[in-house]
Amino acid sequence: MPYYGGLVSFFRLPPIEFKDIAEGTTVIAGVPIDNGIYGGRPGARFGPRAIREASMFFRAGYELAPDKTRVDLDSETALRLKDAPDVGDLGDFNIYPTDLMKTTESVTQGVAEVVQRGGFPVVMGGDHYVAYPSFEGFAKGMAERHENLRLGFIHIDAHTDFNESNALGGRYHHGTMVRRISENPAIEYKNLAWVGLNSPVTVDQFELKREHNLNMMTARNVRDRGIADVMTDAMNTAADGVHAVYVSIDIDVIDAHQSTGTGSPEFNGVHTAEFFEAMDMLSRYDMLAAFDLCEVSPEWDPSGQTERIAVDGMLRVLHPRLFDEVNL
Ligand SMILES: [Mn+2]
């Protein structure tokens, strides 16, 4: 089936329900909201559907190849689409478009149940506020699996999202959720890392950074040090003495010339090639136990490239779960 035919799901994976989730199942789920945005440009509510739609094209490339196998010319690695990958599309968590706190509760419960059943959650925003309930659910589920739970958190974003409060949105907003996440008892400042920052911060955040030596690495750091060095640094910070690491990705970390379909674009950011290398590294990161990708806002990008970049990045992280390496 070509990409434009058939039923739409992420990478044409089978739809699953909670009861289908077992130990090791990778669970794709969407949160189609943008009411964590106040005053900014809306549209991220259309992100999950756009990502699913764009993912069909990537699927077709393997499905139509002989033996569903293709060879990467650089690494000379052959990848064959697994016949029955333990990965499914759960659909979207229940949302309540006029009640952000009710949505928060729903997403928290949903992600918690995925983790309680042994699943690996992959959450598609939605605006980046989604990371807060997603992380809360992750922590809740993990707390049942580990005593004295310790977690790390990597934030890949042009923005710190570490404001105490937002003048328009208050404490629950797409620019405050890392601060809310940092208040979870399972998290310590020493296990927080930011990658690709490309926007000024408030004075109180800067003072917190200085006081606690927060590992905030900028897009300029990526240019100067290389993405591999910066990501290794972030992984070491997040993984130090914890049970597992959650990674949250804002598509606006990518330079706005390359990825325009997002609400808060920033220029001179991380390049798509660097972003892909970071995603490749995450696929080999044993501590990774959940991730989200947020702020794809398709209506700001009529070319559809932004959601395709998002899909390519997600598939890179999910490679070992979707493909078998074939010896040639
Ligand atoms: Mn951002």
Short mmCIF file of C-alpha atoms and ligand atoms in Angstrom, two decimals:
data_model
loop_
_atom_site.label_atom_id
_atom_site.label_comp_id
_atom_site.label_asym_id
_atom_site.label_seq_id
_atom_site.Cartn_x
_atom_site.Cartn_y
_atom_site.Cartn_z
CA MET A 1 0.00 0.00 0.00
CA PRO A 2 1.44 3.43 -0.88
CA TYR A 3 1.57 6.04 1.86
CA TYR A 4 -1.65 7.73 0.75
CA GLY A 5 -3.77 4.60 1.14
CA GLY A 6 -5.09 2.62 4.07
CA LEU A 7 -5.87 3.50 7.66
CA VAL A 8 -3.67 6.08 9.36
CA SER A 9 -1.72 5.29 12.53
CA PHE A 10 1.82 6.11 13.57
CA PHE A 11 4.06 4.28 11.06
CA ARG A 12 0.99 2.17 10.20
CA LEU A 13 1.49 0.31 13.48
CA PRO A 14 -1.46 -1.66 14.82
CA PRO A 15 -3.88 0.19 17.08
CA ILE A 16 -3.63 -1.10 20.65
CA GLU A 17 -5.56 -0.69 23.89
CA PHE A 18 -4.24 -0.56 27.44
CA LYS A 19 -4.96 -4.26 27.93
CA ASP A 20 -2.59 -5.10 25.04
CA ILE A 21 0.40 -3.46 26.75
CA ALA A 22 2.89 -5.91 28.24
CA GLU A 23 6.44 -5.67 29.58
CA GLY A 24 8.54 -4.04 26.86
CA THR A 25 5.72 -2.80 24.61
CA THR A 26 6.44 0.55 23.01
CA VAL A 27 3.31 2.69 23.15
CA ILE A 28 2.72 5.66 20.87
CA ALA A 29 0.10 8.09 22.19
CA GLY A 30 -0.96 11.62 21.31
CA VAL A 31 -2.15 14.60 23.33
CA PRO A 32 -3.82 16.96 20.83
CA ILE A 33 -3.96 20.13 22.91
CA ASP A 34 -2.57 23.63 22.71
CA ASN A 35 -4.21 25.17 25.74
CA GLY A 36 -0.88 25.20 27.55
CA ILE A 37 -0.15 28.16 25.26
CA TYR A 38 -1.34 31.59 26.40
CA GLY A 39 -0.51 34.55 24.22
CA GLY A 40 1.67 32.49 21.85
CA ARG A 41 0.76 31.00 18.50
CA PRO A 42 -1.65 28.06 18.77
CA GLY A 43 -1.93 25.05 16.47
CA ALA A 44 -0.03 22.27 18.23
CA ARG A 45 -3.36 20.51 18.82
CA PHE A 46 -3.05 19.38 15.20
CA GLY A 47 0.42 17.91 15.83
CA PRO A 48 -0.35 14.26 16.64
CA ARG A 49 -2.55 13.74 13.60
CA ALA A 50 -0.04 15.50 11.31
CA ILE A 51 2.80 13.35 12.68
CA ARG A 52 0.79 10.16 12.14
CA GLU A 53 -0.10 11.21 8.60
CA ALA A 54 3.53 12.12 7.78
CA SER A 55 4.80 8.84 9.25
CA MET A 56 2.94 6.83 6.60
CA PHE A 57 5.41 7.97 3.95
CA PHE A 58 8.37 6.63 5.95
CA ARG A 59 6.63 3.29 6.41
CA ALA A 60 6.01 2.89 2.71
CA GLY A 61 9.73 3.20 1.94
CA TYR A 62 10.40 -0.06 3.80
CA GLU A 63 7.14 -1.83 3.09
CA LEU A 64 7.59 -1.53 -0.67
CA ALA A 65 11.29 -2.54 -0.68
CA PRO A 66 12.21 -6.18 -1.42
CA ASP A 67 12.16 -8.21 1.81
CA LYS A 68 11.17 -4.94 3.56
CA THR A 69 14.90 -4.27 3.85
CA ARG A 70 17.03 -1.23 3.07
CA VAL A 71 20.75 -0.56 3.54
CA ASP A 72 22.19 2.60 5.05
CA LEU A 73 25.09 3.52 2.74
CA ASP A 74 27.12 5.28 5.43
CA SER A 75 27.06 2.55 8.07
CA GLU A 76 26.46 -0.28 5.55
CA THR A 77 23.82 -1.52 7.97
CA ALA A 78 20.83 -3.34 6.51
CA LEU A 79 17.56 -2.82 8.35
CA ARG A 80 14.53 -5.02 7.89
CA LEU A 81 11.12 -3.96 9.09
CA LYS A 82 10.14 -6.36 11.88
CA ASP A 83 7.15 -8.52 11.01
CA ALA A 84 5.53 -8.06 14.41
CA PRO A 85 7.25 -5.26 16.35
CA ASP A 86 6.12 -4.88 19.95
CA VAL A 87 5.06 -1.32 19.19
CA GLY A 88 1.51 -0.03 18.90
CA ASP A 89 -0.49 3.16 18.53
CA LEU A 90 -2.75 3.75 21.52
CA GLY A 91 -4.43 6.74 19.87
CA ASP A 92 -4.83 9.94 21.85
CA PHE A 93 -5.31 10.24 25.61
CA ASN A 94 -8.63 11.80 26.58
CA ILE A 95 -8.43 15.58 26.51
CA TYR A 96 -10.74 18.32 27.76
CA PRO A 97 -10.29 21.39 25.56
CA THR A 98 -11.70 23.83 28.13
CA ASP A 99 -10.15 22.27 31.25
CA LEU A 100 -6.35 22.00 31.30
CA MET A 101 -6.28 20.44 34.77
CA LYS A 102 -8.72 17.71 33.73
CA THR A 103 -6.51 17.02 30.71
CA THR A 104 -3.51 16.98 33.05
CA GLU A 105 -5.18 14.31 35.17
CA SER A 106 -6.13 12.24 32.12
CA VAL A 107 -2.65 12.28 30.58
CA THR A 108 -1.00 11.60 33.95
CA GLN A 109 -3.24 8.57 34.53
CA GLY A 110 -2.78 7.36 30.96
CA VAL A 111 1.02 7.48 30.97
CA ALA A 112 1.10 5.99 34.48
CA GLU A 113 -0.95 3.02 33.29
CA VAL A 114 1.33 2.51 30.28
CA VAL A 115 4.35 2.40 32.61
CA GLN A 116 2.60 0.24 35.24
CA ARG A 117 1.96 -2.34 32.53
CA GLY A 118 5.65 -2.28 31.56
CA GLY A 119 5.26 -0.10 28.46
CA PHE A 120 7.69 2.42 27.01
CA PRO A 121 5.67 5.62 26.45
CA VAL A 122 6.23 7.78 23.37
CA VAL A 123 4.03 10.84 23.73
CA MET A 124 3.26 13.20 20.85
CA GLY A 125 2.19 16.75 21.72
CA GLY A 126 0.42 18.94 21.64
CA ASP A 127 2.05 21.99 23.09
CA HIS A 128 5.01 21.41 25.37
CA TYR A 129 2.91 21.65 28.54
CA VAL A 130 2.15 18.00 27.69
CA ALA A 131 5.60 17.08 29.04
CA TYR A 132 4.42 17.89 32.58
CA PRO A 133 1.50 15.42 32.86
CA SER A 134 3.45 12.93 30.77
CA PHE A 135 6.42 13.08 33.15
CA GLU A 136 4.12 12.99 36.21
CA GLY A 137 2.48 9.83 34.87
CA PHE A 138 5.87 8.35 34.08
CA ALA A 139 7.11 9.05 37.61
CA LYS A 140 3.92 7.66 39.12
CA GLY A 141 4.20 4.44 37.13
CA MET A 142 7.92 4.07 37.82
CA ALA A 143 7.43 4.64 41.56
CA GLU A 144 5.55 1.33 41.68
CA ARG A 145 8.53 -0.40 40.09
CA HIS A 146 11.39 1.13 42.09
CA GLU A 147 11.81 1.98 45.76
CA ASN A 148 13.15 5.47 46.46
CA LEU A 149 12.71 6.30 42.79
CA ARG A 150 15.27 8.68 41.24
CA LEU A 151 14.75 10.02 37.72
CA GLY A 152 16.73 12.12 35.25
CA PHE A 153 15.32 14.54 32.70
CA ILE A 154 16.78 15.84 29.42
CA HIS A 155 15.08 18.82 27.79
CA ILE A 156 15.90 19.27 24.10
CA ASP A 157 14.45 22.67 23.25
CA ALA A 158 15.29 26.22 22.16
CA HIS A 159 13.63 27.32 25.42
CA THR A 160 14.32 26.32 29.02
CA ASP A 161 10.58 26.16 29.89
CA PHE A 162 11.85 26.67 33.45
CA ASN A 163 9.86 29.77 34.43
CA GLU A 164 8.34 29.72 37.91
CA SER A 165 5.20 31.27 36.44
CA ASN A 166 3.93 32.93 33.29
CA ALA A 167 2.31 36.37 33.40
CA LEU A 168 -0.62 35.17 31.29
CA GLY A 169 -0.72 31.43 31.95
CA GLY A 170 0.25 31.10 35.59
CA ARG A 171 2.13 28.07 36.89
CA TYR A 172 0.72 25.55 34.40
CA HIS A 173 1.88 26.61 30.98
CA HIS A 174 4.13 25.45 28.14
CA GLY A 175 6.90 27.72 29.45
CA THR A 176 6.82 26.54 33.08
CA MET A 177 6.56 22.79 32.95
CA VAL A 178 10.24 21.98 33.48
CA ARG A 179 10.01 23.89 36.76
CA ARG A 180 6.94 21.85 37.69
CA ILE A 181 8.79 18.65 36.68
CA SER A 182 11.76 19.73 38.80
CA GLU A 183 9.42 19.87 41.81
CA ASN A 184 8.66 16.14 41.53
CA PRO A 185 10.22 14.36 44.54
CA ALA A 186 11.94 11.86 42.19
CA ILE A 187 13.98 14.64 40.52
CA GLU A 188 17.01 16.59 41.66
CA TYR A 189 18.52 19.61 39.93
CA LYS A 190 21.75 17.68 39.41
CA ASN A 191 19.92 15.29 37.05
CA LEU A 192 18.43 17.99 34.79
CA ALA A 193 20.04 18.77 31.44
CA TRP A 194 19.03 21.11 28.64
CA VAL A 195 20.23 20.79 25.03
CA GLY A 196 19.99 23.38 22.24
CA LEU A 197 18.85 26.44 24.17
CA ASN A 198 18.48 29.41 21.87
CA SER A 199 16.43 32.05 23.68
CA PRO A 200 17.08 34.43 26.63
CA VAL A 201 15.94 33.44 30.13
CA THR A 202 14.51 35.37 33.07
CA VAL A 203 16.88 36.67 35.75
CA ASP A 204 15.62 34.21 38.36
CA GLN A 205 16.35 31.28 36.04
CA PHE A 206 19.83 32.61 35.38
CA GLU A 207 20.44 32.92 39.12
CA LEU A 208 19.19 29.36 39.68
CA LYS A 209 21.52 28.17 36.93
CA ARG A 210 24.47 29.89 38.60
CA GLU A 211 23.55 28.81 42.12
CA HIS A 212 22.95 25.14 41.26
CA ASN A 213 25.33 24.84 38.31
CA LEU A 214 22.40 23.70 36.14
CA ASN A 215 23.53 21.96 32.96
CA MET A 216 21.99 24.32 30.40
CA MET A 217 23.67 23.77 27.02
CA THR A 218 22.89 26.13 24.17
CA ALA A 219 22.68 25.86 20.39
CA ARG A 220 26.00 27.72 20.38
CA ASN A 221 27.48 25.02 22.62
CA VAL A 222 26.29 22.48 20.06
CA ARG A 223 28.05 24.42 17.29
CA ASP A 224 31.25 24.83 19.33
CA ARG A 225 31.47 21.38 20.93
CA GLY A 226 29.53 19.22 18.49
CA ILE A 227 26.21 17.52 19.18
CA ALA A 228 27.79 14.20 20.20
CA ASP A 229 29.77 15.86 23.01
CA VAL A 230 26.78 17.89 24.22
CA MET A 231 24.41 14.91 24.16
CA THR A 232 26.94 12.72 25.98
CA ASP A 233 27.23 15.45 28.62
CA ALA A 234 23.42 15.65 28.94
CA MET A 235 23.07 11.86 29.20
CA ASN A 236 25.77 11.64 31.86
CA THR A 237 24.13 14.42 33.88
CA ALA A 238 20.64 12.93 33.65
CA ALA A 239 21.68 9.32 34.28
CA ASP A 240 23.91 9.96 37.31
CA GLY A 241 22.54 7.85 40.18
CA VAL A 242 19.00 7.45 38.80
CA HIS A 243 16.79 4.53 37.81
CA ALA A 244 15.72 5.92 34.42
CA VAL A 245 15.75 9.02 32.23
CA TYR A 246 12.85 10.83 30.56
CA VAL A 247 13.62 12.91 27.45
CA SER A 248 11.39 15.74 26.29
CA ILE A 249 11.81 17.21 22.82
CA ASP A 250 10.47 20.49 21.45
CA ILE A 251 10.68 20.58 17.66
CA ASP A 252 11.55 24.29 17.97
CA VAL A 253 15.06 23.27 19.04
CA ILE A 254 15.69 23.03 15.29
CA ASP A 255 16.61 26.21 13.46
CA ALA A 256 13.43 27.97 12.34
CA HIS A 257 14.66 28.16 8.76
CA GLN A 258 14.55 24.36 8.63
CA SER A 259 11.54 23.64 10.81
CA THR A 260 8.98 26.43 10.58
CA GLY A 261 5.87 24.59 11.73
CA THR A 262 5.94 25.47 15.40
CA GLY A 263 4.50 28.15 17.66
CA SER A 264 7.68 29.72 19.04
CA PRO A 265 10.31 29.48 16.26
CA GLU A 266 13.88 30.60 17.00
CA PHE A 267 16.57 31.32 14.46
CA ASN A 268 20.20 30.19 14.43
CA GLY A 269 19.29 27.02 16.30
CA VAL A 270 20.41 23.41 16.13
CA HIS A 271 20.44 22.05 12.58
CA THR A 272 18.30 19.13 11.44
CA ALA A 273 21.42 16.99 10.90
CA GLU A 274 22.50 17.62 14.52
CA PHE A 275 19.00 16.87 15.76
CA PHE A 276 19.03 13.54 13.89
CA GLU A 277 22.41 12.64 15.37
CA ALA A 278 21.01 13.37 18.84
CA MET A 279 18.05 11.08 18.11
CA ASP A 280 20.40 8.33 16.86
CA MET A 281 22.28 8.61 20.16
CA LEU A 282 19.04 8.29 22.14
CA SER A 283 18.30 4.99 20.36
CA ARG A 284 21.44 3.57 22.00
CA TYR A 285 20.83 5.11 25.44
CA ASP A 286 19.91 2.28 27.82
CA MET A 287 18.66 4.68 30.50
CA LEU A 288 15.96 6.10 28.24
CA ALA A 289 12.58 4.92 29.51
CA ALA A 290 10.16 7.40 27.90
CA PHE A 291 10.16 10.38 25.61
CA ASP A 292 7.85 12.99 24.19
CA LEU A 293 8.00 15.19 21.12
CA CYS A 294 5.96 18.39 21.24
CA GLU A 295 5.10 21.68 19.54
CA VAL A 296 4.69 20.43 15.97
CA SER A 297 2.14 22.94 14.71
CA PRO A 298 1.45 21.95 11.12
CA GLU A 299 -0.58 24.94 10.03
CA TRP A 300 2.49 27.19 10.32
CA ASP A 301 4.29 25.03 7.75
CA PRO A 302 2.34 24.46 4.54
CA SER A 303 5.26 22.40 3.16
CA GLY A 304 4.69 19.68 5.77
CA GLN A 305 8.42 19.45 6.39
CA THR A 306 8.24 20.04 10.14
CA GLU A 307 6.16 16.96 10.85
CA ARG A 308 8.37 14.93 8.54
CA ILE A 309 11.45 16.03 10.48
CA ALA A 310 9.60 15.05 13.68
CA VAL A 311 8.76 11.60 12.30
CA ASP A 312 12.30 11.01 11.07
CA GLY A 313 13.61 11.92 14.54
CA MET A 314 11.11 9.70 16.35
CA LEU A 315 11.85 6.75 14.06
CA ARG A 316 15.56 7.16 14.73
CA VAL A 317 14.94 6.80 18.48
CA LEU A 318 12.66 3.83 17.83
CA HIS A 319 14.90 2.09 15.28
CA PRO A 320 15.87 -0.92 17.45
CA ARG A 321 12.19 -1.48 18.28
CA LEU A 322 10.99 -1.37 14.67
CA PHE A 323 13.82 -2.90 12.65
CA ASP A 324 16.10 -5.92 12.71
CA GLU A 325 19.69 -5.55 11.60
CA VAL A 326 20.43 -7.99 8.78
CA ASN A 327 23.93 -9.27 8.04
CA LEU A 328 24.86 -8.88 4.36
MN MN B 1 10.47 25.56 22.88
#
